[in-house]
Coordinates of C-alpha atoms in Angstrom, one line a residue:
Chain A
X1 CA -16.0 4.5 -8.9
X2 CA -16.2 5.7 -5.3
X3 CA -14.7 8.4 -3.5
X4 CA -12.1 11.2 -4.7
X5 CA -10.2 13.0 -2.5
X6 CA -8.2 16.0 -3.6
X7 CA -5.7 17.2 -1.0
X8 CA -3.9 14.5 1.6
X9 CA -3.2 16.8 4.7
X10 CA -5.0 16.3 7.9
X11 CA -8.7 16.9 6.0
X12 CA -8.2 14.9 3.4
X13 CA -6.6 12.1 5.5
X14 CA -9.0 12.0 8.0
X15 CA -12.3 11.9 5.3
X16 CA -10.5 8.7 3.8
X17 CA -9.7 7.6 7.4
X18 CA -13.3 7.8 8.8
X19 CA -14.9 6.7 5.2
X20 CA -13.7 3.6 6.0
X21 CA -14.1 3.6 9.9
X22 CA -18.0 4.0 8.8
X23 CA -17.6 1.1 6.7
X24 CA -17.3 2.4 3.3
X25 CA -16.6 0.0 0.9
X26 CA -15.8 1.2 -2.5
X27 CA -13.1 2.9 -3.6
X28 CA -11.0 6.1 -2.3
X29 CA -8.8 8.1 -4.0
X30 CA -6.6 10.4 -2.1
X31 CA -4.4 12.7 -3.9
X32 CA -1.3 14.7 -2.7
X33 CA 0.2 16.8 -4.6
X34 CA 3.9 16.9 -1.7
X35 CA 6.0 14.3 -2.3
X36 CA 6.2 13.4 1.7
X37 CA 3.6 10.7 3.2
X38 CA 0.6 12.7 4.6
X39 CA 2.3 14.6 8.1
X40 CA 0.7 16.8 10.6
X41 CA 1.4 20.2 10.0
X42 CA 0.8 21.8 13.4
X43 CA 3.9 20.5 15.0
X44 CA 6.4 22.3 11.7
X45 CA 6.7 25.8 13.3
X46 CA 7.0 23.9 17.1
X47 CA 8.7 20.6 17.8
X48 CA 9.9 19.5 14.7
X49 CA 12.1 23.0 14.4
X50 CA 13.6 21.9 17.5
X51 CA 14.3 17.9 17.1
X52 CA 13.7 17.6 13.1
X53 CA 12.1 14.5 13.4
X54 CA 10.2 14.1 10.0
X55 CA 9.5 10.2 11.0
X56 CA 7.6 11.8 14.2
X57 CA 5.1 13.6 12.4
X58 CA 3.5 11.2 9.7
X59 CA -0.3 11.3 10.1
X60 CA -0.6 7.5 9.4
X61 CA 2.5 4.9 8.9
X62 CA 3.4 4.2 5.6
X63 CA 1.5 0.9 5.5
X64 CA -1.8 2.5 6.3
X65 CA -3.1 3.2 3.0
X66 CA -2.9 -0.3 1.1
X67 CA -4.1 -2.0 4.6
X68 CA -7.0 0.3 4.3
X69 CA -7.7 -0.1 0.7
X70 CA -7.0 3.9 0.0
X71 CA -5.2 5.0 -3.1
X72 CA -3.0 7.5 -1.8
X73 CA -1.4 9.2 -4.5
X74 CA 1.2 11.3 -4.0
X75 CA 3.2 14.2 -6.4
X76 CA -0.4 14.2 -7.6
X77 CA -1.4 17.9 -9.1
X78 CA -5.1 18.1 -9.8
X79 CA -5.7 20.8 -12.9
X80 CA -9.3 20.2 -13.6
X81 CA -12.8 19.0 -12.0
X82 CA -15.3 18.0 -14.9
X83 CA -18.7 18.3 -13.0
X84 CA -20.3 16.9 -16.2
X85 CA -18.5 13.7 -16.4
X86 CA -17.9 13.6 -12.7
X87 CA -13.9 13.4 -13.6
X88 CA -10.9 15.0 -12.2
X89 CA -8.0 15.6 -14.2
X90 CA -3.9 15.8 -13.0
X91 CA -1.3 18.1 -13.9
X92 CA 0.2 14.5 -16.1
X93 CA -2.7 14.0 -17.8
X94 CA -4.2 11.1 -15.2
X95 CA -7.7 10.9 -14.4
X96 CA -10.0 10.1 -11.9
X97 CA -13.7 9.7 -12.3
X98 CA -15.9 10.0 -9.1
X99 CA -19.3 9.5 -7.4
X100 CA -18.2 12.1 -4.7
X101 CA -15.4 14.4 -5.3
X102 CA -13.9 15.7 -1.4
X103 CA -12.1 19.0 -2.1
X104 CA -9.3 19.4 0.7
X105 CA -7.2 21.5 -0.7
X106 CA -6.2 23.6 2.1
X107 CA -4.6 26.9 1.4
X108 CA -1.4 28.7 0.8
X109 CA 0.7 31.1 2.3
X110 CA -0.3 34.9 1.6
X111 CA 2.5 36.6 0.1
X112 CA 2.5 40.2 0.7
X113 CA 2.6 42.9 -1.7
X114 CA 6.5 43.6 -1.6
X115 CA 9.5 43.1 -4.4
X116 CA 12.2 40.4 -3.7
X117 CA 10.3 37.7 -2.0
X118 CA 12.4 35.4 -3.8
X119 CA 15.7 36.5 -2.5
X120 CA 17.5 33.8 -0.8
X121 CA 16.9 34.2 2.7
X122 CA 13.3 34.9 2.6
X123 CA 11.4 31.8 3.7
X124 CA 7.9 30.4 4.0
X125 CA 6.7 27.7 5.8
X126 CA 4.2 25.5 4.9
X127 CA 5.5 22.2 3.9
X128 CA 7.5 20.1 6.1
X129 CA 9.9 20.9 3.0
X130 CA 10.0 24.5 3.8
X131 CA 10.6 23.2 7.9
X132 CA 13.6 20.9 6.7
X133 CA 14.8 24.0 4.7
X134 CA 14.2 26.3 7.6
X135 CA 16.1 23.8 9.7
X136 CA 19.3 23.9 7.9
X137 CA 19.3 27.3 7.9
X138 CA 18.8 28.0 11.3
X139 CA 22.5 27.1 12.4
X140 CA 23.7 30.1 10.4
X141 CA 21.2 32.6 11.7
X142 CA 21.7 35.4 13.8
X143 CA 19.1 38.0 13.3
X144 CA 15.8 36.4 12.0
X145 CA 12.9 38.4 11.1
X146 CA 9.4 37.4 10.8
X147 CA 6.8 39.5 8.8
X148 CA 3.8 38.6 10.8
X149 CA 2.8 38.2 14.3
X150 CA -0.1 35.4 14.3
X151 CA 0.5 31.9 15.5
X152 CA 3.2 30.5 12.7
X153 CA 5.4 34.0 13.1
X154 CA 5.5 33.5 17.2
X155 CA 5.9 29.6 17.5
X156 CA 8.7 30.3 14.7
X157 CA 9.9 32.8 17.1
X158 CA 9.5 31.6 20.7
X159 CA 12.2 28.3 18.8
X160 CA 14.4 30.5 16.9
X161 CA 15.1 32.4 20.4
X162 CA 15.5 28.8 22.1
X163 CA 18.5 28.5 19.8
X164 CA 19.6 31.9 20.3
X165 CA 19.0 33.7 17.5
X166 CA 18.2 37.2 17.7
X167 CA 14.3 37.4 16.3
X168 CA 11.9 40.8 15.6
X169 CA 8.7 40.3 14.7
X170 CA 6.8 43.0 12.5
X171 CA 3.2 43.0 12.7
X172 CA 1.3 45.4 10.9
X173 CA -2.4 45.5 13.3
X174 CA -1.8 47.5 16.5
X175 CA -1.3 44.2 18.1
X176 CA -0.1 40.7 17.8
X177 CA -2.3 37.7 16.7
X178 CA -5.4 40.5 16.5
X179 CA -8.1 38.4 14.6
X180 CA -7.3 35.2 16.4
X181 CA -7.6 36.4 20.3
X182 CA -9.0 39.0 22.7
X183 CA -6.8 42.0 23.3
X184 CA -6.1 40.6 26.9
X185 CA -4.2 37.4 25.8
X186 CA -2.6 39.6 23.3
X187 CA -0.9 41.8 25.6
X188 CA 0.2 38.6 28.2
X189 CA 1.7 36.7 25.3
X190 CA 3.9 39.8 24.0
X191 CA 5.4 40.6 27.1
X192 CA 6.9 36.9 27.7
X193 CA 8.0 36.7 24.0
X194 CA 9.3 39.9 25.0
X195 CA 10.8 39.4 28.0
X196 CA 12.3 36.4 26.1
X197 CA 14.4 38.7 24.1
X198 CA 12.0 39.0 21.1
X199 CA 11.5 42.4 19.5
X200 CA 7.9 43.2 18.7
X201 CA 7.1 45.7 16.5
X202 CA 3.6 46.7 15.5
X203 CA 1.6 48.8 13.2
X204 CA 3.9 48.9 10.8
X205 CA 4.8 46.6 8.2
X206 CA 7.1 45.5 5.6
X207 CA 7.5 47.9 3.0
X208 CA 10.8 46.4 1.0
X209 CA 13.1 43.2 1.7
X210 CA 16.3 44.3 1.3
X211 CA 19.4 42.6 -0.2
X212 CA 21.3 41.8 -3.6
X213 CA 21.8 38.0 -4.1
X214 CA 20.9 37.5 -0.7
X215 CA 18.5 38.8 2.3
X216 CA 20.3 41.9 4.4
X217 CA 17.2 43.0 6.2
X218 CA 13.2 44.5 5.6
X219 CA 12.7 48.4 5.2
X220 CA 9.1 49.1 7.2
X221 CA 6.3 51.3 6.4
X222 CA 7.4 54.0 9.2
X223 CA 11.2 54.7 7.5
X224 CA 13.2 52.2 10.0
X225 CA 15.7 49.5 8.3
X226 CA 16.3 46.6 10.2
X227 CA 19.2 44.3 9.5
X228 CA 18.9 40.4 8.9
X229 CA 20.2 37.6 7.8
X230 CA 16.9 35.5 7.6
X231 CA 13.1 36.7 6.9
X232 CA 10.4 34.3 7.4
X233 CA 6.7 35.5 5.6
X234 CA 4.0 34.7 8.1
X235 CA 1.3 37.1 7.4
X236 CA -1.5 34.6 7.3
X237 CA -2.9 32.3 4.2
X238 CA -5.0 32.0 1.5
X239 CA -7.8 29.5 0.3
X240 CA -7.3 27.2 -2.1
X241 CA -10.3 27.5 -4.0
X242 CA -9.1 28.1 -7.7
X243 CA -10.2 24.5 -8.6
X244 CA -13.7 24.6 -7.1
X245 CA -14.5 28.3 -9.1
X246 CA -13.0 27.2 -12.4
X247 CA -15.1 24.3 -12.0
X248 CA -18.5 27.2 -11.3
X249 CA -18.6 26.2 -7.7
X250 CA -20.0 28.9 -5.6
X251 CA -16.6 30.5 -4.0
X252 CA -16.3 33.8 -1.4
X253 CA -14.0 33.5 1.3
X254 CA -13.2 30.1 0.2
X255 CA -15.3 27.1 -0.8
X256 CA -18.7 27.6 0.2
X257 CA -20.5 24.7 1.5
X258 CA -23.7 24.0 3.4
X259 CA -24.2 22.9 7.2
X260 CA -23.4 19.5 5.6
X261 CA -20.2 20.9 4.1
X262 CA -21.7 20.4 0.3
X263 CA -20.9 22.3 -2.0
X264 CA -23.2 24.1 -4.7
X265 CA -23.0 20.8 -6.6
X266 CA -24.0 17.9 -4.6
X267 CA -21.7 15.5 -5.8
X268 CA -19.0 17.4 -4.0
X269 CA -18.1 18.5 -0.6
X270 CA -15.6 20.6 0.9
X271 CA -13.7 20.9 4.2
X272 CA -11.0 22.2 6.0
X273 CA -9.1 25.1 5.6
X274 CA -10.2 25.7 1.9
X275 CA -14.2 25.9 3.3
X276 CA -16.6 28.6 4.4
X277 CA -18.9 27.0 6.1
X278 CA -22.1 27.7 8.7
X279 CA -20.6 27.8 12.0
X280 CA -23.0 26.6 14.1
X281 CA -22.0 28.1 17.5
X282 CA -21.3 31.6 16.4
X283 CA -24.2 31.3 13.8
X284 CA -22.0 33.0 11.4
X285 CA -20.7 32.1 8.3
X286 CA -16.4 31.4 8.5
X287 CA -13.3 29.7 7.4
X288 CA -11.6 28.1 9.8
X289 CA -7.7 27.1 9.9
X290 CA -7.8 24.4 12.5
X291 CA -7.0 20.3 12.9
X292 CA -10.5 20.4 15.3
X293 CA -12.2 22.0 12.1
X294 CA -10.1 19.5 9.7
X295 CA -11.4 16.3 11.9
X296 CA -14.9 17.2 12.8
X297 CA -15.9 18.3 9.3
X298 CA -14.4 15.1 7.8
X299 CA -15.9 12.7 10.5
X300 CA -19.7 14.8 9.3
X301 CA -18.6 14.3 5.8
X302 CA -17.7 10.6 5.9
X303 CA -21.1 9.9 7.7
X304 CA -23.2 11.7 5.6
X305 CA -21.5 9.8 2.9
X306 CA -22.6 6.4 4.8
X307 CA -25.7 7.7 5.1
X308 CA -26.2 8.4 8.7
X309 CA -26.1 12.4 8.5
X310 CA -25.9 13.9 11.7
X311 CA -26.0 18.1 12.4
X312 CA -22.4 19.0 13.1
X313 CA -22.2 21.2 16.2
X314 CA -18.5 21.0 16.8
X315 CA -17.3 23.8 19.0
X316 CA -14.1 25.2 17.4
X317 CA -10.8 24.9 19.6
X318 CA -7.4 25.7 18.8
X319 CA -3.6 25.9 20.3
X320 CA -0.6 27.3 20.0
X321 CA 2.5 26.5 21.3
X322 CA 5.1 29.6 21.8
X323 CA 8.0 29.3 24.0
X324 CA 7.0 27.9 27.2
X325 CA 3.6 29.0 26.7
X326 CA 0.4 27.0 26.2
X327 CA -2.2 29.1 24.4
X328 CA -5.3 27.2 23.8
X329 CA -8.2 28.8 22.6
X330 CA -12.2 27.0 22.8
X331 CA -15.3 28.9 20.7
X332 CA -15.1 31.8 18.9
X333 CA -14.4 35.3 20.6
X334 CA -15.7 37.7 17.3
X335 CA -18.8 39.6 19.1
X336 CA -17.4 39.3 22.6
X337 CA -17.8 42.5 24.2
X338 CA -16.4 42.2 27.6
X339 CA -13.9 40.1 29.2
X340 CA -13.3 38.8 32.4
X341 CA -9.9 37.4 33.3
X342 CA -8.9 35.0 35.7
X343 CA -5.3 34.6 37.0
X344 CA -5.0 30.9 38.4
X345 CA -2.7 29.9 41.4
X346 CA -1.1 27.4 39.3
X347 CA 0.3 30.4 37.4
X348 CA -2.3 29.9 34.3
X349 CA -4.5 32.7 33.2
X350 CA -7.9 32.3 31.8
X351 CA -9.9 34.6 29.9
X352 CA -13.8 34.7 29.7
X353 CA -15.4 36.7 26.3
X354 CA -18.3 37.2 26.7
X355 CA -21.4 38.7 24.4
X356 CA -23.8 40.6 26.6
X357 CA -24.6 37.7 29.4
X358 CA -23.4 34.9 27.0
X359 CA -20.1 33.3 27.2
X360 CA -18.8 32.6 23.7
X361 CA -15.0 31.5 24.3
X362 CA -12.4 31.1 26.9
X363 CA -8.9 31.6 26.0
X364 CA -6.5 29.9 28.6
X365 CA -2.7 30.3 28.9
X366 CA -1.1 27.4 30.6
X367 CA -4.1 26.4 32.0
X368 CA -5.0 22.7 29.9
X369 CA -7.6 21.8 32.4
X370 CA -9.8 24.8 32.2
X371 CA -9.4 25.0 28.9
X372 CA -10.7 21.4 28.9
X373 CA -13.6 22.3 30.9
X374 CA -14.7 25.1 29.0
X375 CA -14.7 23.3 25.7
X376 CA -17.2 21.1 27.5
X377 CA -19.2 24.5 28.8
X378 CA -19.5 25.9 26.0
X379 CA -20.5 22.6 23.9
X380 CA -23.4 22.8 26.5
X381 CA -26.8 23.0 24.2
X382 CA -28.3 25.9 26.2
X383 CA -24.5 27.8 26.8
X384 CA -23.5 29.6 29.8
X385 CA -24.2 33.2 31.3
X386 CA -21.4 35.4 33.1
X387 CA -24.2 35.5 36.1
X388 CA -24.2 31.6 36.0
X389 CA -19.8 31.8 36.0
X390 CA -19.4 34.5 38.5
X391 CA -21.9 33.0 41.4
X392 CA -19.4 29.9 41.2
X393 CA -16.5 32.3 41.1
X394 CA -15.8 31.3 38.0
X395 CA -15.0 27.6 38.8
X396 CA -16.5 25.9 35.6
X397 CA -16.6 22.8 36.9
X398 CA -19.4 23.3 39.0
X399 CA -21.6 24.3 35.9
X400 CA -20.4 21.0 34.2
Chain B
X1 CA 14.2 -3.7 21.6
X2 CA 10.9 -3.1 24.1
X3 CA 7.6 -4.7 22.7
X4 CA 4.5 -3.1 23.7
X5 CA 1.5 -5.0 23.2
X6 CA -1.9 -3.3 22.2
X7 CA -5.6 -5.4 22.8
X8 CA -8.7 -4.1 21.5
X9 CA -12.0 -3.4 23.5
X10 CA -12.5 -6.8 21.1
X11 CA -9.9 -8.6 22.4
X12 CA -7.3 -8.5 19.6
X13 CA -4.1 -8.2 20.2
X14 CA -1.2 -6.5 18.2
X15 CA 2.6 -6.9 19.5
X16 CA 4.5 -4.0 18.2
X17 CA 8.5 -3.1 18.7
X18 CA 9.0 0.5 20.5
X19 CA 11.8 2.9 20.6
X20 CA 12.5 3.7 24.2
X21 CA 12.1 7.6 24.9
X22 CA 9.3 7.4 22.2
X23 CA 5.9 7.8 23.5
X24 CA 3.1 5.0 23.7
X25 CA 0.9 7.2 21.2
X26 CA 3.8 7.6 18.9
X27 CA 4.7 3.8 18.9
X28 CA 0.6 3.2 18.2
X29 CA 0.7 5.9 15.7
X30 CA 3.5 4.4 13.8
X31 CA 2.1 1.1 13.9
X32 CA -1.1 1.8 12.7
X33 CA -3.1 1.4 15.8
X34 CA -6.1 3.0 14.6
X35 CA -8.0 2.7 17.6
X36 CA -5.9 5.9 19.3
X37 CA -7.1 8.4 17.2
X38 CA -4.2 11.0 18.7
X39 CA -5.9 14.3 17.3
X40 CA -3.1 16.8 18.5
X41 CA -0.4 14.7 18.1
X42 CA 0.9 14.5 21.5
X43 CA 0.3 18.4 22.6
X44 CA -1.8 17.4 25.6
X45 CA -4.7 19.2 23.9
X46 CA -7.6 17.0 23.4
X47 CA -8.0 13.3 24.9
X48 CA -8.3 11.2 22.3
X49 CA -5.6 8.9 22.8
X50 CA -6.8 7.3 26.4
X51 CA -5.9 3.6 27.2
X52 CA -5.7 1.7 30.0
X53 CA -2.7 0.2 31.2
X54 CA -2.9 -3.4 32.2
X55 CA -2.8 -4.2 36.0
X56 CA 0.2 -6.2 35.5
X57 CA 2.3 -3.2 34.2
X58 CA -0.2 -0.2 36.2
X59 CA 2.6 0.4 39.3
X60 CA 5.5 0.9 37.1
X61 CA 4.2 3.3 34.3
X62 CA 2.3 4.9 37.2
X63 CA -1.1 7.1 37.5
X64 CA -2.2 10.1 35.7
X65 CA -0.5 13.6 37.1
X66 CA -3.3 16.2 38.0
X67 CA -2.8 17.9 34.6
X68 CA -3.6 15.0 32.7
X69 CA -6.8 13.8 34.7
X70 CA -8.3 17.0 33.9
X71 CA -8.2 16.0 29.6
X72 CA -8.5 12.6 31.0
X73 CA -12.3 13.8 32.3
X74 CA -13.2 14.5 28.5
X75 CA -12.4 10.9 27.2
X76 CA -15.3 10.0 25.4
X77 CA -14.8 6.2 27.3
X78 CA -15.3 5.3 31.1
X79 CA -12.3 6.8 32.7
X80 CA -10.9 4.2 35.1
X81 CA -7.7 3.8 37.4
X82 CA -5.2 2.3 35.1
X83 CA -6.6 5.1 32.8
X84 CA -3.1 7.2 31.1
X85 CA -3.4 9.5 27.4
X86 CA -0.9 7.6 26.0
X87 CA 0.8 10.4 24.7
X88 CA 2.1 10.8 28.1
X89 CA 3.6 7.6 28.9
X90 CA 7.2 7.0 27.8
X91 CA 8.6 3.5 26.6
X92 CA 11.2 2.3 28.5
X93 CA 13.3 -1.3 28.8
X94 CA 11.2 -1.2 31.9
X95 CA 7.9 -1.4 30.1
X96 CA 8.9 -4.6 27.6
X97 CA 6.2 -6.9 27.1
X98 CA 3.7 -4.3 28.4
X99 CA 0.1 -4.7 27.6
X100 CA -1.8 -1.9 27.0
X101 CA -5.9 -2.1 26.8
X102 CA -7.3 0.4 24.1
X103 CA -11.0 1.9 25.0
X104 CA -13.8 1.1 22.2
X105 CA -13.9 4.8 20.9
X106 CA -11.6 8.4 21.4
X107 CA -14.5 10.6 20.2

């Protein structure tokens, strides 16, 4: 019987991936439901809307799966879990009967509450599908707007200016990408969208999509009516955790799952973006949309599953690319209440959060190395106090 | 077209074809060289695609900018001269019949 895996994106990939790197030697079952060979998904609202290289952005080459004895079954809808029979069931009828079910099912794009989503014109991305779509599109663009200022909405943005398109975002928080950073990198990262030629506009949001047959522009919440001729939705995601509560899997915020990522049934873990899980550094319980989150949990999962368990302690990290900026983000800034921010000589800037004497996450912009060095701080067992940072003058590599 | 040839901390070797502008990581990527594990897919985020290049070849693809010896200082394998992230080294006609020495683990 072996392993099932439901969902083939990075998660799901990298469970089947590492299952066998750990020497796991039944079988693994990993089904798709896209028709495309497993891809990274990151690089869809950066490169790949520049170059379009679908070829670049495979996880794994095509030969990967039979060389690695995985079943990767693509155009593969999964309807049902039986927890009785240890079975699950596909949209045609198939089934696949398990030891360990893997759910990494990811999530889906929110769609907000507004009539005529479906208009031509109005676009999601998610799939390379939707980036190929996008693509083709873009040539005959000249005012784009994006409902939505987190990551997806900007990197969309900081390309669609590259190719001079006229872009505004609309975000409905008093700031852009608010529950991802600290006010501080907030502010820096408007102004050079902004000084880039993108129109931010914030608390307010989309209150009607205009157009007849096709997309003419979005009415917002405060009476203004701007015109366009393309509208991407980018106001965050939901979890895909339909499957796991049909099946009486305990479900909040998405798939809730131990410290060892199993679920309420211990025939089946979870991962990924679909999971709420214990994070161990901010000792809170989250979800996290992330490839670090993706990898680490499935590397814990696939070693549990070989039976060398280990406590996952994986500091979350995350980037963004958005015009010529590199925003990369290590640890968790909820709770931080006091920043202190660096501006390098290299032209970077680096952000400390802090929670009373504890630092709990460094945002840099265009600053890889320190953002290197604090993933390695704040991976540190016993962390790292702003009295410890500033008698170095903040040079973290002299706590290292 | 340029052959790159990858050996393992074993000593196996795989010869593979590579398109010129592509990047090492991308050729081992679409070859299925599973020992560069290439977590951010070429962003320069993380530093899991470390190799060394062979002394042979080490002068022409030359050594590590200061950007990259700062990831290059989280690679979870003895970090060496001839150490490059391979996502930063592009294939050229130059490079043909390079050989490129993969560390025994990127995390």
């Amino acid at each position: 019987m072996g392993v099932v895996i439901i969902g083939a994106g990075q998660a799901g990939v990298q469970v089947a991936q590492s299952l066998r790197q750990e020497g796991f030697e039944d079988s693994i079952a990993l089904l798709g439901e896209e028709l495309d060979l497993p891809y990274m998904r990151p690089p869809l609202s950066k490169g790949f809307i520049a170059d379009g290289n679908a070829a670049k952005i495979s996880l794994k080459p095509e030969g990967f799966y039979a060389k690695s004895n995985i079943e990767f079954l693509r155009n593969t809808k999964v309807v049902s879990i039986d927890r009785t029979e240890q079975i699950v069931v596909a949209l045609d009828g198939r089934q696949f009967p398990y030891d360990h079910l893997v759910l990494a099912t990811g999530s889906r794009n929110a769609a907000p509450p507004v009539e005529n989503l479906d208009l031509d014109g109005v676009v999601f991305l998610r799939t390379l599908q939707d980036a190929i779509k996008i693509r083709e599109r873009l040539d005959h663009v000249q005012n784009a707007i994006v409902i939505g200022g987190g990551f997806i909405g900007l990197e969309f943005a900081g390309m669609a200016r590259k190719r001079g398109i006229r872009v505004t975002i609309v975000e409905a928080m008093s700031r852009i990408m608010a529950r991802a950073v600290t006010q501080e990198t907030s502010e820096r990262v408007a102004q050079t969208h902004q000084q880039n030629g993108v129109r931010i506009l914030t608390d307010r949001y989309a209150s009607a999509i205009l157009g007849e047959d096709r997309v003419s522009g979005v009415a917002l919440s405060d009476g203004t009516v701007i015109a366009g001729d393309l509208v991407l939705v980018a106001a965050g995601v939901k979890p895909n955790s339909e499957l796991a509560l049909d099946a009486g899997l305990h479900v909040s915020n998405g798939i809730e799952v131990d410290e060892q990522f199993l679920t309420s049934d211990a025939s089946i873990s979870a991962l990924g973006d679909c999971c709420c899980f214990p994070e161990p550094t901010s000792n809170s319980r989250t979800r996290l949309e992330s490839v670090q989150a993706a990898t680490d949990q499935a590397r814990a999962i696939a070693r549990r599953l070989c039976g060398r368990p280990e406590p996952y302690q994986a500091l979350p990290w995350f980037w963004s690319d958005q015009g010529d900026q590199k925003l990369q983000i290590a640890g968790l800034f909820t709770g931080a209440d006091s920043v202190e921010v660096l501006e390098r000589d290299t032209g970077g800037t680096t952000i400390f959060c802090f929670a009373g004497d504890n630092l709990i996450a460094v945002e840099t912009i265009n600053s890889p190395g320190d953002h290197m060095a604090a993933r390695k701080l704040l991976s540190k067992p016993r962390g790292t106090t702003k009295s410890a940072l500033s008698s170095v003058q903040y040079a973290m590599r002299d706590l290292l | 077209m340029t052959k790159i040839a990858f050996v393992t901390a074993g000593g196996s070797k795989t010869e593979v074809p590579a398109q010129d502008g592509d990047s090492l990581m991308q050729v081992a990527l679409e070859h299925g060289i599973e020992e560069i594990t290439a977590e951010c897919g070429g962003a320069m985020m993380c530093s899991t695609c470390h190799v060394y290049i062979d002394d042979a070849w080490f002068a022409k693809v030359g050594a590590a900018p200061e950007e990259e010896l700062d990831l290059l200082g989280f690679a979870s394998c003895e970090v060496r001269d001839n150490s490059r992230l391979s996502c930063q080294v592009k294939v050229s006609s130059e490079l043909d019949g390079m050989v490129v020495h993969l560390p025994e683990s990127q995390v």
